[in-house]
C-alpha positions as YAML, in Angstrom:
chain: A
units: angstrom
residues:
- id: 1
  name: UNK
  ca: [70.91, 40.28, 126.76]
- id: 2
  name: UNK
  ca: [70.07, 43.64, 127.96]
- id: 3
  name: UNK
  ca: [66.99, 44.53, 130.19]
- id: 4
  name: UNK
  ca: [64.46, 46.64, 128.34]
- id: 5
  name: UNK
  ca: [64.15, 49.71, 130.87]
- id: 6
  name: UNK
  ca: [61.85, 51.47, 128.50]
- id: 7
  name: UNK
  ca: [57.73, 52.18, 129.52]
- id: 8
  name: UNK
  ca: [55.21, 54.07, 128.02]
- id: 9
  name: UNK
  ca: [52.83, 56.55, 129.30]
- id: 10
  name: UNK
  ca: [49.91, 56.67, 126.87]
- id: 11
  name: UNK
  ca: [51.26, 57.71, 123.48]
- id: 12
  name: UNK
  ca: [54.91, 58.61, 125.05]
- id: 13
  name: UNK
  ca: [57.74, 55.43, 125.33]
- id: 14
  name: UNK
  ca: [60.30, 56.56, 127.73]
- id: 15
  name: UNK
  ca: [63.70, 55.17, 127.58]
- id: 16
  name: UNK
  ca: [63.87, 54.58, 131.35]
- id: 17
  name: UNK
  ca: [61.05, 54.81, 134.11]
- id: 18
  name: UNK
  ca: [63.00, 57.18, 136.27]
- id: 19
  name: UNK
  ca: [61.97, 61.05, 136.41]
- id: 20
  name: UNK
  ca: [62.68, 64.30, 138.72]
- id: 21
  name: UNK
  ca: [59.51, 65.34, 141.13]
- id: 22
  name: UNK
  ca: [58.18, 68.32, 140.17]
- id: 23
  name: UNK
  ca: [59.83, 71.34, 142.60]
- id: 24
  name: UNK
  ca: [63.55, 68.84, 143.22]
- id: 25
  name: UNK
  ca: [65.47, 70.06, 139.39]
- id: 26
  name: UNK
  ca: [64.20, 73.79, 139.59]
- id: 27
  name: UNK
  ca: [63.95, 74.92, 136.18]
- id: 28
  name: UNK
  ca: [66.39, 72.59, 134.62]
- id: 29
  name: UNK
  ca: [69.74, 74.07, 134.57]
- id: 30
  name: UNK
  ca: [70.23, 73.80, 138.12]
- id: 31
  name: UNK
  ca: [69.89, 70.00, 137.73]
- id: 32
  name: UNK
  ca: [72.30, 69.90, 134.41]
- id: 33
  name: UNK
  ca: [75.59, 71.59, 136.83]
- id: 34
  name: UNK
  ca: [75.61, 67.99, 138.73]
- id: 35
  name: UNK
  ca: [73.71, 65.22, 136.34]
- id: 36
  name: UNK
  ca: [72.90, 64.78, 132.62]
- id: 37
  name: UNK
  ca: [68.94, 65.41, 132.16]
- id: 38
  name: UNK
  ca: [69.66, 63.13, 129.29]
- id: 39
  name: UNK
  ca: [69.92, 59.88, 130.84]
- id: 40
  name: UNK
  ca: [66.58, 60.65, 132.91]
- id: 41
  name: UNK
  ca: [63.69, 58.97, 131.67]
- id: 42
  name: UNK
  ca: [62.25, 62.81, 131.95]
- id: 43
  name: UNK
  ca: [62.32, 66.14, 134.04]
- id: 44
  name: UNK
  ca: [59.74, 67.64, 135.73]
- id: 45
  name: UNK
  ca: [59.42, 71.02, 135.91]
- id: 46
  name: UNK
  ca: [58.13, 73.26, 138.90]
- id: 47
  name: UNK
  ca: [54.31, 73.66, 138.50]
- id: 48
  name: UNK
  ca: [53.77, 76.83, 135.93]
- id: 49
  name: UNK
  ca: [51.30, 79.13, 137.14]
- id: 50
  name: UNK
  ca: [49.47, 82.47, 135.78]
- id: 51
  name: UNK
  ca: [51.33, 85.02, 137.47]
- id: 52
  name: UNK
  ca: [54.80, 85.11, 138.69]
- id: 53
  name: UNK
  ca: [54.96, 83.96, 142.87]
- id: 54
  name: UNK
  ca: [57.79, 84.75, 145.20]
- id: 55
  name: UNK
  ca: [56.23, 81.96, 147.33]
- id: 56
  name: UNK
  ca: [56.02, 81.92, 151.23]
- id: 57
  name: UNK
  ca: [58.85, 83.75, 153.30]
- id: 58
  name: UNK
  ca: [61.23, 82.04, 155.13]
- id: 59
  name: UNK
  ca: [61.65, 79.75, 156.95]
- id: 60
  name: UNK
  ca: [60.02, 77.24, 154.61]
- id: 61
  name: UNK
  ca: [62.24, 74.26, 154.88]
- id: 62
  name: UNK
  ca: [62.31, 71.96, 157.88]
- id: 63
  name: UNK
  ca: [64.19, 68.79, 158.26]
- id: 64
  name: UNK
  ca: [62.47, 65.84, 159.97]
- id: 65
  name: UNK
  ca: [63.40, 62.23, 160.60]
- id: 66
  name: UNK
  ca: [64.03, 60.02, 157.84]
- id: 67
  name: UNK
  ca: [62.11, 63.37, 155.43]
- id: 68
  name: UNK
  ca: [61.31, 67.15, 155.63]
- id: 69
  name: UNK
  ca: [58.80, 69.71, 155.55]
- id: 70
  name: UNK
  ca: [58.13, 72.19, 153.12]
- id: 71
  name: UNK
  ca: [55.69, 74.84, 152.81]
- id: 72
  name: UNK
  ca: [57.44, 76.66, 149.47]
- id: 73
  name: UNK
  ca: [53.98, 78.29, 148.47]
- id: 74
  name: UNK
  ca: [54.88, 77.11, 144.29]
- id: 75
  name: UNK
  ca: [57.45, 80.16, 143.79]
- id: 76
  name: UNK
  ca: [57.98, 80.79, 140.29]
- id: 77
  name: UNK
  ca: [58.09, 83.06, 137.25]
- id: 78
  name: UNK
  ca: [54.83, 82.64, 135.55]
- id: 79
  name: UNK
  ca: [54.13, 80.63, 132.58]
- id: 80
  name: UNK
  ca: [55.07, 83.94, 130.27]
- id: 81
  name: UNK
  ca: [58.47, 83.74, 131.68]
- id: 82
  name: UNK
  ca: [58.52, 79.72, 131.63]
- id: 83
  name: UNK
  ca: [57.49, 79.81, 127.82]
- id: 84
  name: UNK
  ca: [60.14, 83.02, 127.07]
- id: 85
  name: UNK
  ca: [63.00, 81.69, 129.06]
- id: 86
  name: UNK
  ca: [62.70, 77.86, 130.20]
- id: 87
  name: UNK
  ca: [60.74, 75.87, 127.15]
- id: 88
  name: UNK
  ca: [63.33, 77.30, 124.92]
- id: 89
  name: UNK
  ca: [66.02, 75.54, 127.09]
- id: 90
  name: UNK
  ca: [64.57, 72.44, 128.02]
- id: 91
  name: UNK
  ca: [63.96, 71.92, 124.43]
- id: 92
  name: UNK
  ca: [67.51, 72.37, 123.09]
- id: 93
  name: UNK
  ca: [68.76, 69.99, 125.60]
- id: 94
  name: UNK
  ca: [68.13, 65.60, 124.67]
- id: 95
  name: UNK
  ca: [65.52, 65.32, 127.50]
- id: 96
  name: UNK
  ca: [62.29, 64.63, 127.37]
- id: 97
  name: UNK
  ca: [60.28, 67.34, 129.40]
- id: 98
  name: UNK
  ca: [56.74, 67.24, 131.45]
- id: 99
  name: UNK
  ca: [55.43, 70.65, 132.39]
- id: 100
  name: UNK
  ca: [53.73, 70.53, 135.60]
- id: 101
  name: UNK
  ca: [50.82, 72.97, 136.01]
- id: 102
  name: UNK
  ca: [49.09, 74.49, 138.93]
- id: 103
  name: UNK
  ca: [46.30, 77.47, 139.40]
- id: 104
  name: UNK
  ca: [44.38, 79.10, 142.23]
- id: 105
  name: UNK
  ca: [41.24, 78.65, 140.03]
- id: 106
  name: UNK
  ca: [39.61, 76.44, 137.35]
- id: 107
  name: UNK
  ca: [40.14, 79.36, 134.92]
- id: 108
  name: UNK
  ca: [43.87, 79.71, 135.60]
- id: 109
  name: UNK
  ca: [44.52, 75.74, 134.99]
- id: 110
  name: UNK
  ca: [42.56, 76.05, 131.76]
- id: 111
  name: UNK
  ca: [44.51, 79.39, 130.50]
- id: 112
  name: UNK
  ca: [48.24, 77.98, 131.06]
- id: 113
  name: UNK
  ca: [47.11, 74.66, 129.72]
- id: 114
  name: UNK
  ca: [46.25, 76.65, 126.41]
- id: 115
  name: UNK
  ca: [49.26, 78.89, 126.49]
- id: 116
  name: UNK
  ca: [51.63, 75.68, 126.75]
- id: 117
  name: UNK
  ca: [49.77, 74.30, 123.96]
- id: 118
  name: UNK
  ca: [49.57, 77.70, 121.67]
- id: 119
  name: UNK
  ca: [53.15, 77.59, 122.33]
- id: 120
  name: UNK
  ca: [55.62, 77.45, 119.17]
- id: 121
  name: UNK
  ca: [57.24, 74.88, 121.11]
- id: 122
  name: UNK
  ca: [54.45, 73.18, 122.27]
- id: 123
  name: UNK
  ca: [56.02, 69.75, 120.67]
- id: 124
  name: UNK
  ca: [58.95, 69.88, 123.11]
- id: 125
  name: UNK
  ca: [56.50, 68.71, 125.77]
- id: 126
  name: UNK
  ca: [56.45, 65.42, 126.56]
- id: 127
  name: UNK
  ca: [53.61, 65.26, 128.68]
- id: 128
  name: UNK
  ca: [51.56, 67.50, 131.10]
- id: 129
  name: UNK
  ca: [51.26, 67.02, 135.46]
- id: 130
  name: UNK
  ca: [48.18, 68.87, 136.85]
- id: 131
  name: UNK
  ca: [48.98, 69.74, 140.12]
- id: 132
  name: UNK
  ca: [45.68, 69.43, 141.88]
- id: 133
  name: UNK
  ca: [46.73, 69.83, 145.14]
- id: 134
  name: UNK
  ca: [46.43, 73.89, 145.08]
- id: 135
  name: UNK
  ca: [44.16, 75.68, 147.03]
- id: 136
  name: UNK
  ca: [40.76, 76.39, 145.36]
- id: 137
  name: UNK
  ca: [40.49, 79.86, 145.77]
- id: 138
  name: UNK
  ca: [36.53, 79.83, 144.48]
- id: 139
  name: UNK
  ca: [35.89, 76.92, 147.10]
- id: 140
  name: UNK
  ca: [37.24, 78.68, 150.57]
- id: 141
  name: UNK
  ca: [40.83, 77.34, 149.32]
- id: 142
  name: UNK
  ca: [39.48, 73.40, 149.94]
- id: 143
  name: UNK
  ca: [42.43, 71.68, 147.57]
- id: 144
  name: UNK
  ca: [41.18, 70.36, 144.28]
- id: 145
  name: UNK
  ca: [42.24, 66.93, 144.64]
- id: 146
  name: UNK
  ca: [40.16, 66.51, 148.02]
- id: 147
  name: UNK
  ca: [36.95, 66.51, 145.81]
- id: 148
  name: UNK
  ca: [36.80, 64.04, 143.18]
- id: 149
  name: UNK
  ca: [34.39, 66.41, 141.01]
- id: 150
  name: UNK
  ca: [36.91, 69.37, 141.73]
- id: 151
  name: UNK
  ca: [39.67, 67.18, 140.66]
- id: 152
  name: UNK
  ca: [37.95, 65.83, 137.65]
- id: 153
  name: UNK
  ca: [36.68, 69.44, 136.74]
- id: 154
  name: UNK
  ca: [40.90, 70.56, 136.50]
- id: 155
  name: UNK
  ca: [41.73, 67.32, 134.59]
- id: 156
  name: UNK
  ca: [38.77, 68.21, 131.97]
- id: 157
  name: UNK
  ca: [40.09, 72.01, 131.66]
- id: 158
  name: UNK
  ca: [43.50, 70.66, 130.84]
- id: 159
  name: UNK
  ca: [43.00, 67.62, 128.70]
- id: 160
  name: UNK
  ca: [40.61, 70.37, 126.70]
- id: 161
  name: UNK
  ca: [43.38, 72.58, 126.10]
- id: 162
  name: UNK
  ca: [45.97, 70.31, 125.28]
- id: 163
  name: UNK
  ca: [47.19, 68.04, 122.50]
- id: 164
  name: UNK
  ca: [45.32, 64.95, 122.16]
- id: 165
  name: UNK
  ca: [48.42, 63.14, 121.77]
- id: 166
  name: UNK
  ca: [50.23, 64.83, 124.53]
- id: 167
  name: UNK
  ca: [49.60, 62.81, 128.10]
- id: 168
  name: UNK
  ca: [47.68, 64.50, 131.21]
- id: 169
  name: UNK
  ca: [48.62, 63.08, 134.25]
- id: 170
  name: UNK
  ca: [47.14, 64.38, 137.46]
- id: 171
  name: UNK
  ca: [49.24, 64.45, 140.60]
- id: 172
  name: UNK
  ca: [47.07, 63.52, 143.35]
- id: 173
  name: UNK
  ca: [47.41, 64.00, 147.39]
- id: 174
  name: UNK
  ca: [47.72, 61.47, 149.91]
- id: 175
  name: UNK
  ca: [45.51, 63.62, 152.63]
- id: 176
  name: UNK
  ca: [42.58, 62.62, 151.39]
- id: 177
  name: UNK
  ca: [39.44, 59.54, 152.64]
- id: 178
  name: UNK
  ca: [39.64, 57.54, 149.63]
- id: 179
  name: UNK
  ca: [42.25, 58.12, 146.89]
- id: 180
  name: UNK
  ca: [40.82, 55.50, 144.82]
- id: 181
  name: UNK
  ca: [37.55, 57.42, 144.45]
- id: 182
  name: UNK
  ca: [39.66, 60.53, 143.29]
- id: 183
  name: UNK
  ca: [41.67, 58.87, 140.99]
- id: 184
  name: UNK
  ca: [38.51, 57.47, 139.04]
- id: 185
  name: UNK
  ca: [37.02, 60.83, 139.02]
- id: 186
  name: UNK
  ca: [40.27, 61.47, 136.76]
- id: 187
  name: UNK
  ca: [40.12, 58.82, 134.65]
- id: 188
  name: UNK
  ca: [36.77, 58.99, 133.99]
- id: 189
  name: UNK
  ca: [37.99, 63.11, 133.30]
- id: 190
  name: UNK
  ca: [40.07, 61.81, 129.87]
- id: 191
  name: UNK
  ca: [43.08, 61.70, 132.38]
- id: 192
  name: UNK
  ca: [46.25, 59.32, 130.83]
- id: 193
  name: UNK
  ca: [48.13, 58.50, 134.00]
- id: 194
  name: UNK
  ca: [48.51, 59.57, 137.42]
- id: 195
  name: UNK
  ca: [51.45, 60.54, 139.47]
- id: 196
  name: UNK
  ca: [51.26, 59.20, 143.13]
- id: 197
  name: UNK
  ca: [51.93, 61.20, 145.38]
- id: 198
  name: UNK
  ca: [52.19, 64.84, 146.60]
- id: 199
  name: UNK
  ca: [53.33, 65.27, 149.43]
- id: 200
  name: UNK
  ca: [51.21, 64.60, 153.07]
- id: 201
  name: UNK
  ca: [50.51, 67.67, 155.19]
- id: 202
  name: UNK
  ca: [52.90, 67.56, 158.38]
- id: 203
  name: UNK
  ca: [54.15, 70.14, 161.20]
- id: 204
  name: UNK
  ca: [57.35, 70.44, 163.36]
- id: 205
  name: UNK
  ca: [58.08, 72.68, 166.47]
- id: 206
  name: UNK
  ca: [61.38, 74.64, 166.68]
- id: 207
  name: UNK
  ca: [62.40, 72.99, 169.62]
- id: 208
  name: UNK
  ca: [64.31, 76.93, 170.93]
- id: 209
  name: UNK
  ca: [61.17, 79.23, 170.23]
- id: 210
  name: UNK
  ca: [58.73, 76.45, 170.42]
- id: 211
  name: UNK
  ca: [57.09, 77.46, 168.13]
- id: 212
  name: UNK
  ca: [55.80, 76.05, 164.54]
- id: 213
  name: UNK
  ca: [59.59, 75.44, 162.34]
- id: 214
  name: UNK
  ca: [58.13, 77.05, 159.33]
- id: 215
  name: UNK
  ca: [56.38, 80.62, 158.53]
- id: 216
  name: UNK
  ca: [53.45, 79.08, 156.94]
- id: 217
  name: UNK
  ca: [52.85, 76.45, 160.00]
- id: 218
  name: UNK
  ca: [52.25, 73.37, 158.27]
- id: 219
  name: UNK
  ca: [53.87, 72.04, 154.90]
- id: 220
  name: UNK
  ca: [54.15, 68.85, 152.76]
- id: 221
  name: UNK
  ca: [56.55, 66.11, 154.28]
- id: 222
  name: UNK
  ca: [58.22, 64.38, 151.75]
- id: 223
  name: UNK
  ca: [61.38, 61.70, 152.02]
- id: 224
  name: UNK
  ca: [61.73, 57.69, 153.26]
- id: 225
  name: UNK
  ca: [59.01, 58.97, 155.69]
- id: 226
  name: UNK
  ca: [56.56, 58.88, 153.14]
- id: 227
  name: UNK
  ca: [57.80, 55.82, 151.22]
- id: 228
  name: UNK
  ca: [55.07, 53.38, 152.87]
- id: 229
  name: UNK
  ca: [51.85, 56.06, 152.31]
- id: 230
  name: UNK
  ca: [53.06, 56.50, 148.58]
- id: 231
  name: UNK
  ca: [53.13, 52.52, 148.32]
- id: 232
  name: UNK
  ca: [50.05, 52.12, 149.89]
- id: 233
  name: UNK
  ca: [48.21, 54.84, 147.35]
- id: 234
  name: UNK
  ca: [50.08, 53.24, 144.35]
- id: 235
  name: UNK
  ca: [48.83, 49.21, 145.36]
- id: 236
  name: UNK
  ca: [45.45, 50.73, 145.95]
- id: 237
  name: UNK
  ca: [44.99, 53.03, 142.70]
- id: 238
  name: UNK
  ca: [46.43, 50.19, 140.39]
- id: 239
  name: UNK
  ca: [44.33, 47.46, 141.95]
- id: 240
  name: UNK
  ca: [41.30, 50.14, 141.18]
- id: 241
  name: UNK
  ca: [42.23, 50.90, 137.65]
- id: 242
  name: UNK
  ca: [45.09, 48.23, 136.19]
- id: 243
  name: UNK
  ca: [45.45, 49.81, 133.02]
- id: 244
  name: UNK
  ca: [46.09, 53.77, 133.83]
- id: 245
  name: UNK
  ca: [49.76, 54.12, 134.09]
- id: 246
  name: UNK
  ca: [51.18, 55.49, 137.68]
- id: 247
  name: UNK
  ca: [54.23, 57.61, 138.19]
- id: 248
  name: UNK
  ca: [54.92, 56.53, 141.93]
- id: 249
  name: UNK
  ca: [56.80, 58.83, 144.02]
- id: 250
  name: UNK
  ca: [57.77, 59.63, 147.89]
- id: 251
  name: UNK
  ca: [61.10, 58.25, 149.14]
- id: 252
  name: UNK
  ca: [62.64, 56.68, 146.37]
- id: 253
  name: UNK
  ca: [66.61, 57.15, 147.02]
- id: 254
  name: UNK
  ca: [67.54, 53.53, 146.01]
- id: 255
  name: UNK
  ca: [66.41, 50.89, 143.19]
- id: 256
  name: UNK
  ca: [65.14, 48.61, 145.84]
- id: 257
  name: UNK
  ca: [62.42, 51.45, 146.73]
- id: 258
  name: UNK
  ca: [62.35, 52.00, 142.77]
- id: 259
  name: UNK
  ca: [61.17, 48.40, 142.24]
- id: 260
  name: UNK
  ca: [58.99, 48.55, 145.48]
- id: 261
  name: UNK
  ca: [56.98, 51.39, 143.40]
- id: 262
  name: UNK
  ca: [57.04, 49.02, 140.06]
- id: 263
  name: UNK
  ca: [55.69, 45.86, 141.80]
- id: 264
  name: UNK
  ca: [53.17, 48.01, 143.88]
- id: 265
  name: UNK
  ca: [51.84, 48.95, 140.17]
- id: 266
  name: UNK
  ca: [53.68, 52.04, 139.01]
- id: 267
  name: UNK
  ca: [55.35, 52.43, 135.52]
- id: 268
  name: UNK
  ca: [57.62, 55.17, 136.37]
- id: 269
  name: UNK
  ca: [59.11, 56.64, 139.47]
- id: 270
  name: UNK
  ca: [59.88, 60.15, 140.45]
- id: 271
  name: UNK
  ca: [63.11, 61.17, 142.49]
- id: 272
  name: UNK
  ca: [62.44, 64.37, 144.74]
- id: 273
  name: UNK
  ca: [63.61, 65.34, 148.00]
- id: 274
  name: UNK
  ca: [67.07, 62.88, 147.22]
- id: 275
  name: UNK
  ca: [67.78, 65.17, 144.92]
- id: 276
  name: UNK
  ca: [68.41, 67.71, 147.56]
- id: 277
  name: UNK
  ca: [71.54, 65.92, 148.60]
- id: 278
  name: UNK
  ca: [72.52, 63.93, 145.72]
- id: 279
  name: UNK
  ca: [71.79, 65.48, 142.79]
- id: 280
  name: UNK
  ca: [72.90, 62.15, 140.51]
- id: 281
  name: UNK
  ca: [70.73, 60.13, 141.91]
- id: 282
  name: UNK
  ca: [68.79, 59.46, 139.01]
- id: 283
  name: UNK
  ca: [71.99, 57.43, 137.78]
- id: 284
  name: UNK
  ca: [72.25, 55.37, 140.28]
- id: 285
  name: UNK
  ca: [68.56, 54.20, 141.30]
- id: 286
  name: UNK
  ca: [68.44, 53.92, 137.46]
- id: 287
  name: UNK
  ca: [71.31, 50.93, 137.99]
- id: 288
  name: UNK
  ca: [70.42, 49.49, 141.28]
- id: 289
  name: UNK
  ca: [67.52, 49.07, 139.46]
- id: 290
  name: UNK
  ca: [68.82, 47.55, 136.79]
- id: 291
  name: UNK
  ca: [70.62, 45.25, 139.27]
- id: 292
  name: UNK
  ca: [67.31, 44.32, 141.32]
- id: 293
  name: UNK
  ca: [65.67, 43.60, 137.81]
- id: 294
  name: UNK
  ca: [68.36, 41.22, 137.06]
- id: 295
  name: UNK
  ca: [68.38, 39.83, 140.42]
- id: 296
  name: UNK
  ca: [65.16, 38.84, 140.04]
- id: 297
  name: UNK
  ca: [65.28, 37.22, 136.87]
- id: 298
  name: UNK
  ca: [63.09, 39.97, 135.23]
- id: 299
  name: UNK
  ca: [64.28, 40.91, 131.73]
- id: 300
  name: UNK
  ca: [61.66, 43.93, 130.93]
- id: 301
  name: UNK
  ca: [60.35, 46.63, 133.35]
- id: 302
  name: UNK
  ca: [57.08, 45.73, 132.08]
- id: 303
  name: UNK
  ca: [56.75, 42.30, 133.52]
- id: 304
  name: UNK
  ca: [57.42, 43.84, 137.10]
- id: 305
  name: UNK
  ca: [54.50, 46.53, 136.86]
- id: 306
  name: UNK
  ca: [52.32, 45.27, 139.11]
- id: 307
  name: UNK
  ca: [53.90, 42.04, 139.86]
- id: 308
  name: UNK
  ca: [52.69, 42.31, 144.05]
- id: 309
  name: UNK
  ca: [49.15, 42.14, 142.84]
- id: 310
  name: UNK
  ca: [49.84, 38.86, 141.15]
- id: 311
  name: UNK
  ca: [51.54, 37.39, 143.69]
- id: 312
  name: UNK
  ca: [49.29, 37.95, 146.32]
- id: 313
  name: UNK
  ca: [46.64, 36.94, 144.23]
- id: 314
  name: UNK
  ca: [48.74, 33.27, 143.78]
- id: 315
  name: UNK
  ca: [48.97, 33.52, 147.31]
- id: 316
  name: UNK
  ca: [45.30, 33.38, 147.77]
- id: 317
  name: UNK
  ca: [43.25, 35.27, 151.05]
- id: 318
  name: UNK
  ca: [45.79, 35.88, 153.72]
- id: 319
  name: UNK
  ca: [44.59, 35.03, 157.63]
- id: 320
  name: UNK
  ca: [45.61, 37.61, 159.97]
- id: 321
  name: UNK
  ca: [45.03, 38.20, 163.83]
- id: 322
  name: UNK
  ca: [46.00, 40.35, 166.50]
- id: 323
  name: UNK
  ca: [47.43, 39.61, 169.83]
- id: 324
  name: UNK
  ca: [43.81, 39.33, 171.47]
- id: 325
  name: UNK
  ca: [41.63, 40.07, 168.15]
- id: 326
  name: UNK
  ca: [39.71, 36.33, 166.29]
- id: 327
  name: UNK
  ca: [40.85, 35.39, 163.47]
- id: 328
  name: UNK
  ca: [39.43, 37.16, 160.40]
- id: 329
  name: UNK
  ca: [40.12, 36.69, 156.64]
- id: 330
  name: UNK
  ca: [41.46, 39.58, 154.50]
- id: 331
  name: UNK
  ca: [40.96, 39.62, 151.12]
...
C-alpha cells in the first residue's frame, strides 16, 4: 500500500510536503534546467517587492562550516515585472506556486499583496509567504518580525488584500527573544501557517584582508548549521499553537532531517541552500523520506506531524543534571 505523502495547508492539499526556500529556485526556470518543479510539493518564489532591486554588491556570498552567509539585499525585478514575465510562466508549468512577498514599509506589503491578487492570474497562486524579516524603514529599519505587533500589522495588510481562500503564511526569524510570542501575534493576525525559519544573522572574516567576507558585513547563515535552531523554533511554535500548519526549513539536505522537521511539528519542509549544489534534491529527500516513513511503520505524513511532542509527552517529565548542577525536573 502506498504512503499518503500528501498535507494540507489551510484550504490547499499538496501532493508532497517538500517545497523550494524562497531565494534557492530564482524565478523558476533556473530550477526547471536541472529538476521537474512538478514533482515538488511547490516552489517558492524570491520575495516580490515594489520596485525593481539590484540588491547589495558583491561580495555577498560566504561559505562557512557545515552553511553560508548571505547578505543578497532581496534583488529582483519588481512585482510589475514578476506579474508581466514570471506568473505567466509559473502558471503554464504543473506546479503549484507560493509567491513570497517582502516591502520596506507597511504600505508596500499591502500594495503587492493587492496587485498579486488584482492579477488575471491571481488563481495560479497557491498560497502567499510574507517575508517579515525586512527592514522597517518607518521604524529606524528594526525588522518586522522582531515586534510581534509589527509582524502582526504585515500579516493583517496581506491577509486584507488577498483571497480568502488563498493561504498567508508568514516567514518568521530565528533572531528574535521569544518566537512563540511572534508567531501568536500572527495567528491571532488571520495568518494560515507559518514557515520556520529565515535565516539567523551571522559574520565571517576574510581570513587575507581580515576583514568582514561580505560587502554588507553581516548576512543570514543558512545550511546543516542551522538545522538544530530551525528544530528548536518548529518544537516550540507547534507546542504553542498545534493546529497552525508549519513549513520547517534550515538544513534539510536528507529525508532523515525532512522527518526531523515533521516529528518536531512541521507539515511541510523547504529545501534552500542544498539547492545550491544539488539542484534535484527535492527528489531525493522526497524518497529518503518516503523510506524513513516506511521505516518507521508510518503509512501517512500526517500521523508523523508532531509525533516528538507525543512521545515525550508518553515519556513523562524528563530529570536532567549537570556535572556539578542538583537535580532539577524539566517539563
Amino acid at each position: 500500500m502506498a504512503l499518503d505523502l500528501s498535507t494540507r495547508i489551510g484550504a490547499v492539499t499538496l501532493a508532497n510536503p517538500v517545497l523550494t526556500a524562497s531565494g534557492c529556485g530564482g524565478s523558476g526556470r533556473e530550477l526547471a534546467q536541472f529538476t521537474d518543479l512538478s514533482r515538488l510539493g511547490a516552489f517558492v518564489t524570491c520575495s516580490v517587492m515594489m520596485q525593481p532591486r539590484a540588491g547589495r554588491p558583491t561580495p555577498r556570498i560566504a561559505e562557512t562550516p557545515s552553511g553560508m552567509l548571505n547578505a543578497m539585499g532581496l534583488p529582483g525585478p519588481g512585482v510589475d515585472s514578476f506579474l508581466a514575465r514570471d506568473l505567466p510562466w509559473l502558471s503554464g508549468q504543473d506546479v503549484r506556486t507560493v509567491v513570497s512577498v517582502a516591502g520596506n514599509t507597511l504600505g508596500e506589503f499591502g500594495e503587492v499583496a493587492r496587485l498579486l491578487a488584482d492579477s488575471p492570474l491571481a488563481s495560479a497562486i497557491t498560497a502567499v509567504e510574507v517575508n517579515v524579516a525586512c527592514p522597517n524603514a518607518e521604524d529606524r529599519g528594526r525588522m518586522f518580525a522582531a515586534s510581534p505587533s509589527a509582524a502582526a500589522a504585515v500579516v493583517r495588510a496581506v491577509r486584507s488584500a488577498i483571497h480568502r481562500d488563498t493561504p498567508v503564511l508568514a516567514k518568521l526569524s530565528p533572531d528574535v527573544t521569544d518566537i512563540g510570542t511572534i508567531a501568536l501575534a500572527c495567528a491571532d493576525a488571520g495568518v494560515t501557517g507559518l514557515s520556520l525559519i529565515n535565516t539567523m544573522s551571522g559574520l565571517a572574516i576574510d581570513p587575507h584582508t581580515l576583514r568582514p567576507a561580505l560587502t554588507g558585513v553581516s548576512g543570514g547563515l543558512s545550511g546543516p548549521a542551522l538545522r538544530p535552531v530551525a528544530l528548536r523554533c518548529v518544537y516550540q511554535v507547534h507546542a504553542a499553537l498545534p493546529e497552525l500548519p508549519i513549513v520547517g526549513g534550515g538544513g534539510v539536505a536528507t529525508g532523515r532531517d525532512a522527518l526531523e522537521f515533521v516529528v518536531a511539528g512541521a507539515s511541510a519542509v523547504s529545501v534552500g541552500t542544498t539547492l545550491l549544489h544539488d539542484p534535484s534534491a527535492p527528489q531525493r529527500i522526497l524518497r529518503e523520506l518516503e523510506d524513513a516513513l516506511t521505516a518507521h511503520g508510518i503509512p501517512r505524513l500526517a500521523d508523523a506531524v508532531g509525533l516528538a511532542h507525543r512521545a515525550a509527552a508518553a515519556i513523562g517529565p524528563q530529570i536532567v543534571r549537570g556535572p556539578e548542577e542538583p537535580i532539577k525536573e524539566l517539563t
